[in-house]
Amino acid sequence: MPDNAGTPPGTDPGKASVARMYDAMLGGRHNFAIDREALAAFTAIDPQVRTLARANRAFLGRAVRFLVESGVRQFIDLGSGIPTQGNVHEVAQAASPGARVVYVDNDPVAVAHSASLLADNPDADIVDGDIRRPADVLAAPQVRKLIDFDRPVAVLMITILHFVSPEENPAAIVAAFRDALPDGGWLALTHATNEDRPDTADAVGKLYRSRATSPVTARSHDEILGLFDGFDLVDPGLVYVPLWRPESGDRIPDNPSEYWVYAGVGRKGR
């Protein structure tokens, strides 16, 4: 039996999935041969892609813990992907029981596995939605039920906006979610960059365009910084992902630009 037998409707068997490739990078089991083949091609371009994925996941945990310490108890995780270790609700609810989390993804496998994982968790849910349609996401019943926009809310955009093309206007997407947040709301994001490794970023972009469900658009530091319009970045600002508030025992690379993803957390100005 093929490893994609019994997959949810809407799954494209002829293309690697962004969500499933990331699952494979993290050592997950909810991916298909076509995803692993695309990941092998990615690894040929950048042999440390799995290390980068783990560093990105570690940032997510640090950011969520920081946000809980800053008083946030509500999270909207956009492009959340397939559940793996260190999911937002696990980190947030370990730090503050009762913290509420809404995941959003449009990958059928990610949605199905998230729904199964969250079935018995009254404080977390999944929306089958596309971040390119912010109004639809914000109007989803799961969001309306779990998120109170009169209280602090954090929107998480972890390695998702580089799958939004220039024509799809990522800045307008971020602005739509920003405008829905109360004063004192938060944005955390990571984004692939072409700043110091343009050849790598270009090769990866070509790979995703030819073999995956979504293309990649790597952006410069200034372009990514512009996505934080209306937010005040907290220290240390927009930095390579392992440099954002590393914790004791975290590995700090000698050349942080090898981790060609920027990370930042900002608070909506009052």
Tab-separated table of C-alpha atoms in Angstrom:
chain	number	residue	atom	x	y	z
A	1	MET	CA	0.000	0.000	0.000
A	2	PRO	CA	1.455	3.430	-0.874
A	3	ASP	CA	2.336	5.655	2.076
A	4	ASN	CA	-0.236	8.258	0.981
A	5	ALA	CA	-3.136	5.797	0.983
A	6	GLY	CA	-6.225	7.087	2.773
A	7	THR	CA	-5.113	10.709	2.789
A	8	PRO	CA	-7.724	13.457	3.228
A	9	PRO	CA	-9.542	14.883	0.187
A	10	GLY	CA	-7.722	17.773	-1.434
A	11	THR	CA	-4.275	16.246	-1.098
A	12	ASP	CA	-2.214	16.605	-4.287
A	13	PRO	CA	-0.259	13.342	-4.690
A	14	GLY	CA	1.865	14.833	-7.458
A	15	LYS	CA	3.414	17.635	-5.383
A	16	ALA	CA	5.442	17.747	-2.207
A	17	SER	CA	3.582	19.571	0.549
A	18	VAL	CA	5.204	22.430	2.428
A	19	ALA	CA	3.681	21.162	5.683
A	20	ARG	CA	4.711	17.556	5.089
A	21	MET	CA	8.249	18.534	4.077
A	22	TYR	CA	8.619	20.472	7.331
A	23	ASP	CA	7.300	17.444	9.194
A	24	ALA	CA	9.993	15.353	7.510
A	25	MET	CA	12.675	17.918	8.392
A	26	LEU	CA	11.693	17.578	12.052
A	27	GLY	CA	11.726	13.782	11.929
A	28	GLY	CA	7.951	13.379	11.879
A	29	ARG	CA	6.015	10.489	10.360
A	30	HIS	CA	3.187	12.268	8.551
A	31	ASN	CA	4.913	12.687	5.204
A	32	PHE	CA	5.056	10.818	1.899
A	33	ALA	CA	7.812	9.582	-0.392
A	34	ILE	CA	7.380	12.622	-2.640
A	35	ASP	CA	7.997	14.908	0.355
A	36	ARG	CA	11.099	12.994	1.405
A	37	GLU	CA	12.419	13.100	-2.164
A	38	ALA	CA	11.976	16.883	-2.252
A	39	LEU	CA	13.661	17.129	1.145
A	40	ALA	CA	16.596	15.102	-0.181
A	41	ALA	CA	16.945	17.630	-3.019
A	42	PHE	CA	16.754	20.459	-0.442
A	43	THR	CA	19.449	18.761	1.633
A	44	ALA	CA	21.695	18.589	-1.422
A	45	ILE	CA	21.421	22.380	-1.623
A	46	ASP	CA	21.837	22.956	2.126
A	47	PRO	CA	23.068	19.940	4.123
A	48	GLN	CA	22.024	21.493	7.427
A	49	VAL	CA	18.382	22.075	6.529
A	50	ARG	CA	17.215	19.759	9.326
A	51	THR	CA	19.339	21.694	11.817
A	52	LEU	CA	17.778	24.914	10.570
A	53	ALA	CA	14.285	23.459	10.963
A	54	ARG	CA	15.038	22.448	14.549
A	55	ALA	CA	16.439	25.921	15.282
A	56	ASN	CA	13.266	27.463	13.887
A	57	ARG	CA	11.150	25.151	16.054
A	58	ALA	CA	13.234	26.039	19.102
A	59	PHE	CA	12.612	29.727	18.448
A	60	LEU	CA	8.884	29.056	18.451
A	61	GLY	CA	9.131	27.561	21.923
A	62	ARG	CA	11.214	30.444	23.237
A	63	ALA	CA	8.877	33.010	21.709
A	64	VAL	CA	5.755	31.387	23.152
A	65	ARG	CA	7.314	31.195	26.617
A	66	PHE	CA	8.347	34.847	26.351
A	67	LEU	CA	4.840	35.841	25.300
A	68	VAL	CA	3.250	33.937	28.190
A	69	GLU	CA	5.670	35.692	30.558
A	70	SER	CA	4.536	38.974	28.953
A	71	GLY	CA	0.904	38.262	29.818
A	72	VAL	CA	-0.385	36.617	26.634
A	73	ARG	CA	-2.854	33.769	27.063
A	74	GLN	CA	-4.258	33.668	23.504
A	75	PHE	CA	-2.442	32.600	20.339
A	76	ILE	CA	-3.327	32.347	16.648
A	77	ASP	CA	-0.752	30.157	14.894
A	78	LEU	CA	-0.931	30.814	11.146
A	79	GLY	CA	0.406	28.125	8.825
A	80	SER	CA	0.811	25.862	11.831
A	81	GLY	CA	1.646	22.706	9.893
A	82	ILE	CA	1.497	19.112	11.041
A	83	PRO	CA	1.602	18.599	14.823
A	84	THR	CA	4.966	17.548	16.176
A	85	GLN	CA	6.801	17.988	19.473
A	86	GLY	CA	6.615	21.395	21.091
A	87	ASN	CA	3.313	22.530	19.613
A	88	VAL	CA	2.141	25.994	20.647
A	89	HIS	CA	-0.683	24.740	22.858
A	90	GLU	CA	1.684	22.349	24.636
A	91	VAL	CA	4.224	25.082	25.380
A	92	ALA	CA	1.650	27.743	26.276
A	93	GLN	CA	-0.558	25.500	28.396
A	94	ALA	CA	2.447	24.072	30.244
A	95	ALA	CA	3.396	27.623	31.191
A	96	SER	CA	-0.180	28.790	31.804
A	97	PRO	CA	-2.957	26.178	32.020
A	98	GLY	CA	-6.023	27.377	30.140
A	99	ALA	CA	-4.078	29.312	27.517
A	100	ARG	CA	-6.044	29.288	24.277
A	101	VAL	CA	-4.643	28.451	20.862
A	102	VAL	CA	-6.169	28.469	17.396
A	103	TYR	CA	-4.147	26.830	14.655
A	104	VAL	CA	-4.688	27.735	10.992
A	105	ASP	CA	-3.559	25.706	7.986
A	106	ASN	CA	-4.865	24.793	4.555
A	107	ASP	CA	-2.964	21.519	4.125
A	108	PRO	CA	-5.475	18.628	4.410
A	109	VAL	CA	-3.030	16.354	6.252
A	110	ALA	CA	-2.089	19.098	8.721
A	111	VAL	CA	-5.741	19.902	9.400
A	112	ALA	CA	-6.711	16.251	9.868
A	113	HIS	CA	-3.882	15.447	12.269
A	114	SER	CA	-4.389	18.678	14.206
A	115	ALA	CA	-8.104	17.961	14.613
A	116	SER	CA	-7.304	14.500	15.932
A	117	LEU	CA	-4.677	15.785	18.359
A	118	LEU	CA	-6.919	18.558	19.705
A	119	ALA	CA	-10.164	16.591	19.949
A	120	ASP	CA	-10.046	16.459	23.755
A	121	ASN	CA	-8.556	19.899	24.343
A	122	PRO	CA	-11.270	22.514	24.951
A	123	ASP	CA	-8.777	25.374	24.757
A	124	ALA	CA	-7.295	24.630	21.325
A	125	ASP	CA	-8.708	24.102	17.848
A	126	ILE	CA	-7.776	24.094	14.158
A	127	VAL	CA	-9.145	26.225	11.315
A	128	ASP	CA	-8.985	24.941	7.767
A	129	GLY	CA	-8.076	28.283	6.275
A	130	ASP	CA	-5.636	30.274	4.179
A	131	ILE	CA	-3.730	33.219	5.631
A	132	ARG	CA	-4.149	34.979	2.280
A	133	ARG	CA	-7.776	35.517	3.323
A	134	PRO	CA	-7.410	37.133	6.757
A	135	ALA	CA	-11.070	38.130	7.022
A	136	ASP	CA	-12.167	34.506	6.585
A	137	VAL	CA	-9.675	33.319	9.197
A	138	LEU	CA	-10.707	35.959	11.712
A	139	ALA	CA	-14.398	35.168	11.163
A	140	ALA	CA	-13.942	31.418	11.620
A	141	PRO	CA	-16.118	29.940	14.407
A	142	GLN	CA	-13.060	28.517	16.174
A	143	VAL	CA	-11.478	31.973	16.369
A	144	ARG	CA	-14.703	33.626	17.502
A	145	LYS	CA	-15.142	30.993	20.197
A	146	LEU	CA	-11.635	30.905	21.655
A	147	ILE	CA	-10.113	34.337	21.032
A	148	ASP	CA	-11.179	37.490	22.878
A	149	PHE	CA	-9.786	40.456	20.962
A	150	ASP	CA	-10.366	42.723	23.927
A	151	ARG	CA	-7.474	40.956	25.663
A	152	PRO	CA	-3.841	40.384	24.585
A	153	VAL	CA	-3.468	38.126	21.550
A	154	ALA	CA	-0.319	36.924	19.807
A	155	VAL	CA	-0.303	36.102	16.099
A	156	LEU	CA	2.411	33.653	15.088
A	157	MET	CA	3.706	33.562	11.513
A	158	ILE	CA	6.479	31.003	11.690
A	159	THR	CA	8.118	30.262	8.311
A	160	ILE	CA	4.872	31.000	6.482
A	161	LEU	CA	5.188	34.430	4.864
A	162	HIS	CA	7.974	33.382	2.493
A	163	PHE	CA	5.330	31.154	0.888
A	164	VAL	CA	3.367	34.311	0.053
A	165	SER	CA	4.391	35.835	-3.265
A	166	PRO	CA	4.943	39.566	-3.806
A	167	GLU	CA	1.752	39.657	-5.883
A	168	GLU	CA	-0.171	38.280	-2.887
A	169	ASN	CA	1.085	41.231	-0.792
A	170	PRO	CA	2.411	39.758	2.460
A	171	ALA	CA	2.541	43.197	4.095
A	172	ALA	CA	-1.207	43.638	3.582
A	173	ILE	CA	-1.845	40.201	5.096
A	174	VAL	CA	0.170	41.072	8.199
A	175	ALA	CA	-1.580	44.452	8.407
A	176	ALA	CA	-5.009	42.815	8.334
A	177	PHE	CA	-4.147	40.641	11.320
A	178	ARG	CA	-2.401	43.552	13.057
A	179	ASP	CA	-5.500	45.716	12.714
A	180	ALA	CA	-7.603	42.991	14.336
A	181	LEU	CA	-5.321	42.913	17.385
A	182	PRO	CA	-5.901	45.091	20.423
A	183	ASP	CA	-3.254	47.594	21.461
A	184	GLY	CA	-0.587	45.543	23.148
A	185	GLY	CA	-1.113	42.582	20.825
A	186	TRP	CA	1.892	40.716	19.497
A	187	LEU	CA	3.418	39.363	16.293
A	188	ALA	CA	6.112	36.673	16.171
A	189	LEU	CA	7.507	35.609	12.822
A	190	THR	CA	10.360	33.866	11.103
A	191	HIS	CA	11.146	34.316	7.426
A	192	ALA	CA	13.745	32.981	4.965
A	193	THR	CA	16.212	35.580	3.751
A	194	ASN	CA	18.394	36.083	0.705
A	195	GLU	CA	20.583	38.535	2.605
A	196	ASP	CA	23.831	36.598	3.044
A	197	ARG	CA	23.241	33.385	1.080
A	198	PRO	CA	21.489	34.534	-2.100
A	199	ASP	CA	22.602	31.521	-4.154
A	200	THR	CA	21.153	29.122	-1.574
A	201	ALA	CA	17.912	31.083	-1.353
A	202	ASP	CA	17.607	31.168	-5.135
A	203	ALA	CA	18.219	27.419	-5.478
A	204	VAL	CA	15.684	26.618	-2.770
A	205	GLY	CA	13.164	28.928	-4.425
A	206	LYS	CA	13.549	27.067	-7.716
A	207	LEU	CA	13.177	23.722	-5.917
A	208	TYR	CA	9.894	24.724	-4.257
A	209	ARG	CA	8.524	26.211	-7.452
A	210	SER	CA	9.133	23.002	-9.373
A	211	ARG	CA	8.368	20.327	-6.776
A	212	ALA	CA	6.207	21.709	-3.951
A	213	THR	CA	2.700	23.058	-3.467
A	214	SER	CA	3.939	26.590	-2.716
A	215	PRO	CA	6.877	28.622	-4.047
A	216	VAL	CA	9.373	30.351	-1.747
A	217	THR	CA	10.176	34.055	-1.866
A	218	ALA	CA	13.178	34.819	0.320
A	219	ARG	CA	13.416	38.481	1.336
A	220	SER	CA	16.011	40.933	2.598
A	221	HIS	CA	16.387	42.045	6.195
A	222	ASP	CA	14.753	45.379	5.384
A	223	GLU	CA	11.836	43.735	3.576
A	224	ILE	CA	11.184	41.410	6.510
A	225	LEU	CA	11.590	44.278	8.972
A	226	GLY	CA	8.909	46.144	7.030
A	227	LEU	CA	6.426	43.397	7.850
A	228	PHE	CA	6.585	44.609	11.464
A	229	ASP	CA	5.035	47.953	10.534
A	230	GLY	CA	2.902	49.029	13.500
A	231	PHE	CA	4.791	46.800	15.921
A	232	ASP	CA	7.670	47.672	18.238
A	233	LEU	CA	10.321	44.963	18.087
A	234	VAL	CA	11.597	43.684	21.402
A	235	ASP	CA	15.302	43.038	21.945
A	236	PRO	CA	17.321	41.768	20.186
A	237	GLY	CA	15.285	42.928	17.167
A	238	LEU	CA	15.210	41.041	13.873
A	239	VAL	CA	18.090	38.561	13.987
A	240	TYR	CA	19.096	35.166	12.667
A	241	VAL	CA	16.908	32.594	14.343
A	242	PRO	CA	19.416	31.073	16.820
A	243	LEU	CA	20.313	34.558	18.090
A	244	TRP	CA	16.830	35.442	19.318
A	245	ARG	CA	17.047	35.163	23.125
A	246	PRO	CA	18.927	31.840	23.259
A	247	GLU	CA	18.474	29.853	26.415
A	248	SER	CA	21.054	28.045	28.500
A	249	GLY	CA	22.468	25.133	26.530
A	250	ASP	CA	21.368	26.442	23.120
A	251	ARG	CA	24.028	26.200	20.429
A	252	ILE	CA	25.138	29.547	19.054
A	253	PRO	CA	26.736	29.056	15.621
A	254	ASP	CA	30.016	30.755	14.772
A	255	ASN	CA	28.412	32.054	11.574
A	256	PRO	CA	24.737	32.778	12.309
A	257	SER	CA	24.002	33.600	8.660
A	258	GLU	CA	24.276	29.862	7.945
A	259	TYR	CA	20.819	29.814	9.545
A	260	TRP	CA	19.308	31.852	6.735
A	261	VAL	CA	16.049	32.615	8.531
A	262	TYR	CA	15.358	35.819	10.447
A	263	ALA	CA	13.258	35.866	13.611
A	264	GLY	CA	11.586	38.646	15.534
A	265	VAL	CA	8.826	39.444	18.022
A	266	GLY	CA	7.000	42.771	18.125
A	267	ARG	CA	4.303	44.422	20.206
A	268	LYS	CA	1.566	46.515	18.674
A	269	GLY	CA	2.108	50.114	19.696
A	270	ARG	CA	-0.317	51.934	21.895
